[in-house]
Amino acid sequence: MSPPCGQPAHPSRATWQHGGVTAATHSTLFPRVPDSADAVLEGLDPEQRAVATALHGPVCVLAGAGTGKTRAITHRIAYGVRAGILQPSSVLAVTFTNRAAGEMRGRLRQLGAVGVQARTFHSAALRQLQYFWPKAVGGTLPRLVDRKIQLVADAAAACRIRLDRGELRDVTAEIEWSKVTQTVPADYTAAAAKASREAPRDPAEIAQLYAAYEDLKRERSVIDFEDVLLLTVAVLQDRHDIAEQVRAQYQHFVVDEYQDVSPLQQRLLELWLGDRENLCVVGDASQTIYSFTGATPDHLLDFRIRHPGATVVKLVRDYRSTPQVVRLANGLLAQAKGRAADHRLELVSQRPAGPEPVFTEYTDEPAEAEGAARRIRELIDSGVPASEIAVLFRTNSQSETYEQALADAGVPYQLRGAERFFDRPEVRNAINALRAAARFGGNDALLDDAPDLPSQVRAVLSGKGWTPQPPAGSGAVRESWESLAALVHLAQDFTAARSGATLADLVVELDERAGAQHAPTVQGVTLASLHAAKGLEWDVVFLVGVAEGMMPITYAKTDEQIEEERRLLYVGVTRAREHLHLSWALARSPGGRPNRRPSRFLTGLRPGSQAGAGRAGAAGAGGVERGSWTAAATAVPEQAPRRRQRTPARCRVCGRTLTDGGEMKLMRCEDCPSDMDEGLYERLREWRGEQARRSGQPAFCVFTDKTLIAIAEAVPDDEHELARIPGVGMRKLRRYGADVLALCAGQDPAEGQDQD
């Protein structure tokens, strides 16, 4: 018998086991609308069919990566509609992005289920709010603000709190988190502490800004995105007649990506549902990677507690990835801890065998980027479409190195979920500042104490937000700092490669790099962060920078944060259909100290590593490849000057060896108790401010805060002791030494100079 038009021929054995299954999530097209309800079920595997036919009562679908969850739930809705069990207008399917909702509507149309509502939580709530507002409150619904961040800026101005662009974004994110977790301004400080959030400002300040923001909205009669959900919840809670009207309209609910539901969305869902149980939820706790926005897998994991009679179906047949990729993904989760790990799904690949994942160790980050670009060039030359290749990294700041390497290799690329490196506002502003400093040259007081190119760049970028130590947390301020830090590192590498290079030379180099990356990128290799890659897939995936400090990220401190980092890597691994490359670098730059190590998450999975504590994971048999030096890479360490061996710095309190730059400046661990003279520190700050005003330069160019703290802790008696403090070089000792020693002696700086 010939196969239906447009369908590939395949053996006559169970259709779900072979070519008849199109459960891979990238396949959404059907040759024709099924001619009956039973035809809707054709091609589904047994578990997907169980989902599609479970039309009554609460249903929980635990769906692993690549198992065809969207296929299962759309066929469930379509089967119910085509069988006459569900009325199309009575079904509401909700998900989290407009793209996912659009895909769901398209699939339902192709299955003949026209008239079903598939929307995001916000879209569904907004329609209800607009319709019922005149009846519930009166008048028209307040205007939805276009730019929330401007309102936050106005609130900050009202509170006389200065916020830069990055801080504005971070404070806005904190307000959004507060609202989706139903936290009022008065409770923010306690709630943030309980959730172990690293606030971008003092929590009391954020609570003040949050309250001022809410006041401004009321004064201007506007609402924000989160208010749409909050107000819909309030209307449904207060007006039982309206709630009953909504429940009469929608009888059946389907929720996709249920592991990402926030407490506020869960409350709205409960109000929609009422005392009924016609609810189907789909999710995977192992793909919870947005907890920083308020998402929690608890609602998914507690589903059977809230609904004891629920039908639970587990989808574990992976149609996306080869057995080799699936084995590595399972191995990652086998070592996980915590509640989500206890409910992990062990995937079973349905695809033919493919190549083993490749683990590659490089000497430094540029060599890692060049190695990836070289492999990608070879894949494209062999016929792999560039659009089927992705490079995934932990932070957007990593993209610049790969943008440059791909451009140098002549490989087109597109950046997803972030601006191109040289298009970012902080990078453009930084380059403009470097250009201005290069133009002024020796007349710029900012560069007086900067003898070489790297120190000049650090001095200039300090005025743009760069600091020796990264800011706490993971928000916009941190992202901006990472971009500036990438420029600082680039200056160091440029100096190592070109001895005697000037600031003007570096600006020319940056302009050339920016210009080289303006090529069309429509059909190129995808560059994306791991968060931006969620829901996507490629034939070939390069997971880069899989090293300690980046994966898990350095600011992940708690067990919960570490486990979310593991889940993030799991999401990255499961994006690959066939070829998977994982790599890390031992040093940041050519000739640098090779003190990095592969991510702890790869322990027991990459060849040559021993499985750690916890459940052992099966690893593939792929070998570790050592990244080869290119000619350009080998030239740099030969030209770079040999570093002088120095005695390791030790904490003067506990004696631990110090490696962090800020701690070395203080000569103690950050957590060790400080014996700082608070009065002296304040006098030093006032004196520094006056010196900065006189010289017309930023205060940090006199002394940084860390150096002032170190002085106030050491309270030096003479020039020899003062000179031993990191950050006090000979130039600054000659210029400011007498004043500082006078302040340390409790004297006025002018008196100290008179005595000398």
mmCIF file of C-alpha atoms in Angstrom, residues 207-505:
data_model
loop_
_atom_site.group_PDB
_atom_site.id
_atom_site.type_symbol
_atom_site.label_atom_id
_atom_site.label_comp_id
_atom_site.label_asym_id
_atom_site.label_seq_id
_atom_site.Cartn_x
_atom_site.Cartn_y
_atom_site.Cartn_z
ATOM 1 C CA ALA A 207 11.261 48.816 48.663
ATOM 2 C CA GLN A 208 11.139 52.623 48.683
ATOM 3 C CA LEU A 209 11.457 52.759 44.884
ATOM 4 C CA TYR A 210 8.807 50.063 44.494
ATOM 5 C CA ALA A 211 6.351 52.018 46.656
ATOM 6 C CA ALA A 212 7.082 55.249 44.761
ATOM 7 C CA TYR A 213 6.616 53.431 41.458
ATOM 8 C CA GLU A 214 3.181 52.177 42.513
ATOM 9 C CA ASP A 215 2.217 55.692 43.679
ATOM 10 C CA LEU A 216 3.247 57.174 40.329
ATOM 11 C CA LYS A 217 1.144 54.644 38.437
ATOM 12 C CA ARG A 218 -1.909 55.584 40.456
ATOM 13 C CA GLU A 219 -1.285 59.301 39.948
ATOM 14 C CA ARG A 220 -0.942 58.857 36.176
ATOM 15 C CA SER A 221 -3.761 56.305 35.863
ATOM 16 C CA VAL A 222 -1.630 53.691 34.133
ATOM 17 C CA ILE A 223 -1.003 49.985 34.686
ATOM 18 C CA ASP A 224 1.938 47.748 33.855
ATOM 19 C CA PHE A 225 2.286 44.235 32.457
ATOM 20 C CA GLU A 226 2.088 42.535 35.868
ATOM 21 C CA ASP A 227 -0.956 44.613 36.842
ATOM 22 C CA VAL A 228 -2.864 42.900 34.050
ATOM 23 C CA LEU A 229 -2.626 39.633 35.991
ATOM 24 C CA LEU A 230 -3.022 41.237 39.420
ATOM 25 C CA LEU A 231 -6.133 43.171 38.433
ATOM 26 C CA THR A 232 -7.693 40.167 36.702
ATOM 27 C CA VAL A 233 -7.117 38.143 39.872
ATOM 28 C CA ALA A 234 -8.656 40.939 41.958
ATOM 29 C CA VAL A 235 -11.760 41.178 39.735
ATOM 30 C CA LEU A 236 -12.312 37.411 39.729
ATOM 31 C CA GLN A 237 -11.837 37.231 43.520
ATOM 32 C CA ASP A 238 -14.143 40.140 44.324
ATOM 33 C CA ARG A 239 -16.856 39.625 41.727
ATOM 34 C CA HIS A 240 -18.229 36.105 41.860
ATOM 35 C CA ASP A 241 -20.700 36.897 39.088
ATOM 36 C CA ILE A 242 -17.855 37.774 36.713
ATOM 37 C CA ALA A 243 -15.849 34.734 37.800
ATOM 38 C CA GLU A 244 -18.854 32.497 37.038
ATOM 39 C CA GLN A 245 -19.257 34.148 33.639
ATOM 40 C CA VAL A 246 -15.614 33.366 32.779
ATOM 41 C CA ARG A 247 -15.978 29.790 34.032
ATOM 42 C CA ALA A 248 -19.121 29.352 31.945
ATOM 43 C CA GLN A 249 -17.119 30.384 28.879
ATOM 44 C CA TYR A 250 -14.060 28.183 29.509
ATOM 45 C CA GLN A 251 -14.651 24.608 30.622
ATOM 46 C CA HIS A 252 -11.279 23.018 29.803
ATOM 47 C CA PHE A 253 -7.768 24.340 30.388
ATOM 48 C CA VAL A 254 -4.383 23.266 29.050
ATOM 49 C CA VAL A 255 -1.167 24.814 30.406
ATOM 50 C CA ASP A 256 2.153 24.312 28.611
ATOM 51 C CA GLU A 257 5.594 24.803 30.253
ATOM 52 C CA TYR A 258 3.923 24.455 33.648
ATOM 53 C CA GLN A 259 7.296 24.358 35.420
ATOM 54 C CA ASP A 260 7.636 28.087 34.633
ATOM 55 C CA VAL A 261 4.373 29.189 36.294
ATOM 56 C CA SER A 262 4.728 31.986 38.865
ATOM 57 C CA PRO A 263 2.628 32.174 42.049
ATOM 58 C CA LEU A 264 0.549 34.951 40.464
ATOM 59 C CA GLN A 265 -0.147 32.938 37.311
ATOM 60 C CA GLN A 266 -1.047 29.916 39.422
ATOM 61 C CA ARG A 267 -3.544 32.012 41.383
ATOM 62 C CA LEU A 268 -5.140 33.247 38.151
ATOM 63 C CA LEU A 269 -5.366 29.675 36.863
ATOM 64 C CA GLU A 270 -7.087 28.566 40.072
ATOM 65 C CA LEU A 271 -9.664 31.351 39.704
ATOM 66 C CA TRP A 272 -10.335 30.405 36.097
ATOM 67 C CA LEU A 273 -10.779 26.788 37.114
ATOM 68 C CA GLY A 274 -12.963 27.270 40.187
ATOM 69 C CA ASP A 275 -13.956 23.977 41.791
ATOM 70 C CA ARG A 276 -13.642 22.028 38.525
ATOM 71 C CA GLU A 277 -10.797 19.725 37.563
ATOM 72 C CA ASN A 278 -10.781 19.807 33.758
ATOM 73 C CA LEU A 279 -7.143 20.806 33.657
ATOM 74 C CA CYS A 280 -4.174 19.401 31.734
ATOM 75 C CA VAL A 281 -0.681 20.660 32.582
ATOM 76 C CA VAL A 282 2.552 19.856 30.765
ATOM 77 C CA GLY A 283 6.080 20.454 32.028
ATOM 78 C CA ASP A 284 9.514 19.212 33.014
ATOM 79 C CA ALA A 285 11.018 20.204 36.354
ATOM 80 C CA SER A 286 14.480 19.506 34.923
ATOM 81 C CA GLN A 287 14.028 22.447 32.553
ATOM 82 C CA THR A 288 13.265 25.042 35.236
ATOM 83 C CA ILE A 289 15.784 27.791 34.423
ATOM 84 C CA TYR A 290 13.860 31.010 35.101
ATOM 85 C CA SER A 291 13.499 30.998 38.887
ATOM 86 C CA PHE A 292 15.067 34.477 39.000
ATOM 87 C CA THR A 293 11.841 35.784 37.389
ATOM 88 C CA GLY A 294 9.604 34.114 39.980
ATOM 89 C CA ALA A 295 9.014 30.825 38.141
ATOM 90 C CA THR A 296 8.854 27.723 40.318
ATOM 91 C CA PRO A 297 8.425 24.021 39.547
ATOM 92 C CA ASP A 298 6.590 23.491 42.841
ATOM 93 C CA HIS A 299 3.174 23.760 41.196
ATOM 94 C CA LEU A 300 4.125 20.976 38.777
ATOM 95 C CA LEU A 301 5.683 18.805 41.461
ATOM 96 C CA ASP A 302 2.723 19.316 43.822
ATOM 97 C CA PHE A 303 0.074 18.651 41.177
ATOM 98 C CA ARG A 304 -0.893 15.217 42.525
ATOM 99 C CA ILE A 305 -1.109 16.626 46.054
ATOM 100 C CA ARG A 306 -3.616 19.247 44.912
ATOM 101 C CA HIS A 307 -5.354 16.778 42.575
ATOM 102 C CA PRO A 308 -5.111 13.290 44.174
ATOM 103 C CA GLY A 309 -7.078 11.644 41.372
ATOM 104 C CA ALA A 310 -4.919 13.052 38.576
ATOM 105 C CA THR A 311 -3.831 11.023 35.576
ATOM 106 C CA VAL A 312 -0.043 11.291 35.208
ATOM 107 C CA VAL A 313 1.623 10.472 31.905
ATOM 108 C CA LYS A 314 5.396 10.510 31.439
ATOM 109 C CA LEU A 315 6.822 11.207 27.987
ATOM 110 C CA VAL A 316 10.385 9.901 27.832
ATOM 111 C CA ARG A 317 10.783 8.814 24.195
ATOM 112 C CA ASP A 318 13.202 11.401 22.812
ATOM 113 C CA TYR A 319 12.692 11.950 19.084
ATOM 114 C CA ARG A 320 15.116 14.853 18.868
ATOM 115 C CA SER A 321 18.540 13.634 19.927
ATOM 116 C CA THR A 322 20.740 10.613 19.224
ATOM 117 C CA PRO A 323 21.352 7.993 21.946
ATOM 118 C CA GLN A 324 24.816 9.486 22.509
ATOM 119 C CA VAL A 325 23.440 12.962 23.246
ATOM 120 C CA VAL A 326 20.621 11.529 25.376
ATOM 121 C CA ARG A 327 23.096 9.464 27.409
ATOM 122 C CA LEU A 328 25.060 12.574 28.295
ATOM 123 C CA ALA A 329 21.870 14.478 29.178
ATOM 124 C CA ASN A 330 20.727 11.649 31.453
ATOM 125 C CA GLY A 331 24.175 11.550 33.045
ATOM 126 C CA LEU A 332 23.984 15.241 33.904
ATOM 127 C CA LEU A 333 20.700 14.805 35.750
ATOM 128 C CA ALA A 334 21.822 11.573 37.422
ATOM 129 C CA GLN A 335 24.209 13.623 39.562
ATOM 130 C CA ALA A 336 21.642 16.316 40.407
ATOM 131 C CA LYS A 337 20.287 16.978 43.880
ATOM 132 C CA GLY A 338 17.155 18.531 45.279
ATOM 133 C CA ARG A 339 13.453 18.147 44.745
ATOM 134 C CA ALA A 340 13.436 18.664 40.970
ATOM 135 C CA ALA A 341 16.158 16.015 40.643
ATOM 136 C CA ASP A 342 13.996 13.508 42.533
ATOM 137 C CA HIS A 343 11.401 13.840 39.761
ATOM 138 C CA ARG A 344 13.791 13.709 36.815
ATOM 139 C CA LEU A 345 12.852 11.852 33.659
ATOM 140 C CA GLU A 346 15.294 9.410 32.077
ATOM 141 C CA LEU A 347 15.052 9.904 28.336
ATOM 142 C CA VAL A 348 15.152 7.060 25.810
ATOM 143 C CA SER A 349 16.355 8.063 22.361
ATOM 144 C CA GLN A 350 14.280 6.934 19.395
ATOM 145 C CA ARG A 351 16.872 7.956 16.815
ATOM 146 C CA PRO A 352 19.616 5.916 15.158
ATOM 147 C CA ALA A 353 23.077 6.028 16.747
ATOM 148 C CA GLY A 354 25.204 9.065 16.038
ATOM 149 C CA PRO A 355 28.645 10.392 16.920
ATOM 150 C CA GLU A 356 29.759 10.586 20.529
ATOM 151 C CA PRO A 357 29.806 14.033 22.158
ATOM 152 C CA VAL A 358 33.219 15.631 21.741
ATOM 153 C CA PHE A 359 34.984 17.142 24.766
ATOM 154 C CA THR A 360 37.750 19.610 23.900
ATOM 155 C CA GLU A 361 40.171 21.372 26.198
ATOM 156 C CA TYR A 362 41.899 24.529 24.924
ATOM 157 C CA THR A 363 44.788 26.511 26.273
ATOM 158 C CA ASP A 364 42.884 29.822 26.272
ATOM 159 C CA GLU A 365 39.590 31.425 25.251
ATOM 160 C CA PRO A 366 40.721 32.806 21.847
ATOM 161 C CA ALA A 367 42.009 29.333 20.935
ATOM 162 C CA GLU A 368 38.650 27.880 22.008
ATOM 163 C CA ALA A 369 36.754 30.329 19.792
ATOM 164 C CA GLU A 370 39.098 29.741 16.844
ATOM 165 C CA GLY A 371 38.766 25.977 17.295
ATOM 166 C CA ALA A 372 34.971 26.177 17.249
ATOM 167 C CA ALA A 373 35.015 28.466 14.206
ATOM 168 C CA ARG A 374 37.384 26.118 12.374
ATOM 169 C CA ARG A 375 35.136 23.097 13.049
ATOM 170 C CA ILE A 376 32.072 25.065 11.970
ATOM 171 C CA ARG A 377 33.788 26.109 8.747
ATOM 172 C CA GLU A 378 34.548 22.441 8.029
ATOM 173 C CA LEU A 379 30.933 21.414 8.741
ATOM 174 C CA ILE A 380 29.551 24.070 6.406
ATOM 175 C CA ASP A 381 32.037 23.092 3.699
ATOM 176 C CA SER A 382 30.854 19.483 4.073
ATOM 177 C CA GLY A 383 27.250 20.494 3.412
ATOM 178 C CA VAL A 384 25.770 21.219 6.847
ATOM 179 C CA PRO A 385 23.555 24.343 6.586
ATOM 180 C CA ALA A 386 24.831 27.195 8.733
ATOM 181 C CA SER A 387 21.315 27.635 10.120
ATOM 182 C CA GLU A 388 21.545 24.110 11.628
ATOM 183 C CA ILE A 389 24.571 25.021 13.777
ATOM 184 C CA ALA A 390 24.541 26.868 17.110
ATOM 185 C CA VAL A 391 27.150 28.149 19.548
ATOM 186 C CA LEU A 392 25.693 28.409 23.060
ATOM 187 C CA PHE A 393 27.297 30.211 25.996
ATOM 188 C CA ARG A 394 26.397 31.145 29.566
ATOM 189 C CA THR A 395 26.545 34.960 29.328
ATOM 190 C CA ASN A 396 26.044 37.386 26.456
ATOM 191 C CA SER A 397 29.451 38.943 27.155
ATOM 192 C CA GLN A 398 31.058 35.775 25.769
ATOM 193 C CA SER A 399 29.639 36.430 22.312
ATOM 194 C CA GLU A 400 32.299 38.932 21.186
ATOM 195 C CA THR A 401 35.076 36.356 21.003
ATOM 196 C CA TYR A 402 32.907 34.042 18.902
ATOM 197 C CA GLU A 403 31.549 36.840 16.725
ATOM 198 C CA GLN A 404 35.139 37.753 15.899
ATOM 199 C CA ALA A 405 36.315 34.167 15.356
ATOM 200 C CA LEU A 406 33.421 33.365 13.017
ATOM 201 C CA ALA A 407 33.924 36.617 11.107
ATOM 202 C CA ASP A 408 37.629 35.820 10.707
ATOM 203 C CA ALA A 409 36.690 32.355 9.402
ATOM 204 C CA GLY A 410 34.215 33.832 6.925
ATOM 205 C CA VAL A 411 31.234 32.186 8.635
ATOM 206 C CA PRO A 412 27.935 34.147 8.680
ATOM 207 C CA TYR A 413 26.182 34.248 12.046
ATOM 208 C CA GLN A 414 23.158 35.669 13.802
ATOM 209 C CA LEU A 415 22.934 36.646 17.451
ATOM 210 C CA ARG A 416 19.757 35.571 19.197
ATOM 211 C CA GLY A 417 18.297 37.127 22.316
ATOM 212 C CA ALA A 418 20.888 39.912 22.645
ATOM 213 C CA GLU A 419 22.456 42.793 20.784
ATOM 214 C CA ARG A 420 25.652 42.178 18.884
ATOM 215 C CA PHE A 421 28.613 42.954 21.083
ATOM 216 C CA PHE A 422 29.683 46.140 19.327
ATOM 217 C CA ASP A 423 26.076 47.361 19.108
ATOM 218 C CA ARG A 424 25.548 47.317 22.866
ATOM 219 C CA PRO A 425 25.178 50.827 24.347
ATOM 220 C CA GLU A 426 27.792 50.266 27.046
ATOM 221 C CA VAL A 427 30.309 49.035 24.458
ATOM 222 C CA ARG A 428 29.662 51.958 22.102
ATOM 223 C CA ASN A 429 29.999 54.434 24.985
ATOM 224 C CA ALA A 430 33.180 52.740 26.176
ATOM 225 C CA ILE A 431 34.802 52.888 22.726
ATOM 226 C CA ASN A 432 33.842 56.557 22.400
ATOM 227 C CA ALA A 433 35.476 57.231 25.769
ATOM 228 C CA LEU A 434 38.635 55.376 24.692
ATOM 229 C CA ARG A 435 38.672 57.349 21.430
ATOM 230 C CA ALA A 436 38.404 60.632 23.352
ATOM 231 C CA ALA A 437 41.184 59.599 25.733
ATOM 232 C CA ALA A 438 43.400 58.631 22.789
ATOM 233 C CA ARG A 439 42.772 62.010 21.179
ATOM 234 C CA PHE A 440 43.785 63.959 24.298
ATOM 235 C CA GLY A 441 46.834 61.729 24.830
ATOM 236 C CA GLY A 442 49.256 63.009 27.434
ATOM 237 C CA ASN A 443 47.021 65.952 28.340
ATOM 238 C CA ASP A 444 44.450 63.708 29.979
ATOM 239 C CA ALA A 445 44.925 63.691 33.776
ATOM 240 C CA LEU A 446 42.980 60.474 33.873
ATOM 241 C CA LEU A 447 45.973 58.652 32.411
ATOM 242 C CA ASP A 448 48.694 60.190 34.613
ATOM 243 C CA ASP A 449 49.073 57.064 36.701
ATOM 244 C CA ALA A 450 48.496 54.613 33.851
ATOM 245 C CA PRO A 451 51.897 53.712 32.372
ATOM 246 C CA ASP A 452 50.738 51.060 29.891
ATOM 247 C CA LEU A 453 47.814 50.356 27.581
ATOM 248 C CA PRO A 454 45.888 47.918 29.837
ATOM 249 C CA SER A 455 46.040 50.299 32.799
ATOM 250 C CA GLN A 456 44.953 53.184 30.553
ATOM 251 C CA VAL A 457 41.940 51.201 29.392
ATOM 252 C CA ARG A 458 41.071 50.274 32.977
ATOM 253 C CA ALA A 459 41.337 53.921 34.024
ATOM 254 C CA VAL A 460 39.068 55.120 31.217
ATOM 255 C CA LEU A 461 36.491 52.357 31.616
ATOM 256 C CA SER A 462 36.349 52.844 35.379
ATOM 257 C CA GLY A 463 34.411 56.000 34.560
ATOM 258 C CA LYS A 464 31.949 53.913 32.558
ATOM 259 C CA GLY A 465 31.140 51.342 35.222
ATOM 260 C CA TRP A 466 34.048 48.897 35.123
ATOM 261 C CA THR A 467 35.478 47.886 38.498
ATOM 262 C CA PRO A 468 38.189 45.362 39.375
ATOM 263 C CA GLN A 469 35.541 43.169 41.001
ATOM 264 C CA PRO A 470 32.233 42.273 39.377
ATOM 265 C CA PRO A 471 29.005 43.567 40.924
ATOM 266 C CA ALA A 472 26.843 41.124 42.832
ATOM 267 C CA GLY A 473 23.949 39.347 41.185
ATOM 268 C CA SER A 474 23.112 38.520 37.611
ATOM 269 C CA GLY A 475 21.164 41.496 36.273
ATOM 270 C CA ALA A 476 21.759 44.268 33.773
ATOM 271 C CA VAL A 477 24.546 45.874 35.829
ATOM 272 C CA ARG A 478 26.422 42.584 35.827
ATOM 273 C CA GLU A 479 25.860 42.146 32.054
ATOM 274 C CA SER A 480 27.156 45.666 31.390
ATOM 275 C CA TRP A 481 30.188 45.014 33.582
ATOM 276 C CA GLU A 482 30.887 41.782 31.697
ATOM 277 C CA SER A 483 30.905 43.695 28.392
ATOM 278 C CA LEU A 484 33.361 46.262 29.757
ATOM 279 C CA ALA A 485 35.485 43.502 31.293
ATOM 280 C CA ALA A 486 35.667 41.898 27.841
ATOM 281 C CA LEU A 487 37.169 45.157 26.521
ATOM 282 C CA VAL A 488 39.676 45.234 29.380
ATOM 283 C CA HIS A 489 40.716 41.643 28.602
ATOM 284 C CA LEU A 490 40.938 42.468 24.908
ATOM 285 C CA ALA A 491 43.313 45.342 25.684
ATOM 286 C CA GLN A 492 45.536 42.982 27.664
ATOM 287 C CA ASP A 493 45.592 40.468 24.816
ATOM 288 C CA PHE A 494 46.246 43.235 22.271
ATOM 289 C CA THR A 495 49.221 44.472 24.292
ATOM 290 C CA ALA A 496 50.631 40.960 24.584
ATOM 291 C CA ALA A 497 50.386 40.521 20.822
ATOM 292 C CA ARG A 498 51.656 44.023 19.912
ATOM 293 C CA SER A 499 54.303 45.285 22.250
ATOM 294 C CA GLY A 500 54.260 49.071 22.508
ATOM 295 C CA ALA A 501 50.692 49.429 21.206
ATOM 296 C CA THR A 502 48.996 52.717 22.091
ATOM 297 C CA LEU A 503 45.459 53.617 23.006
ATOM 298 C CA ALA A 504 44.970 54.963 19.479
ATOM 299 C CA ASP A 505 46.098 51.608 18.042
#
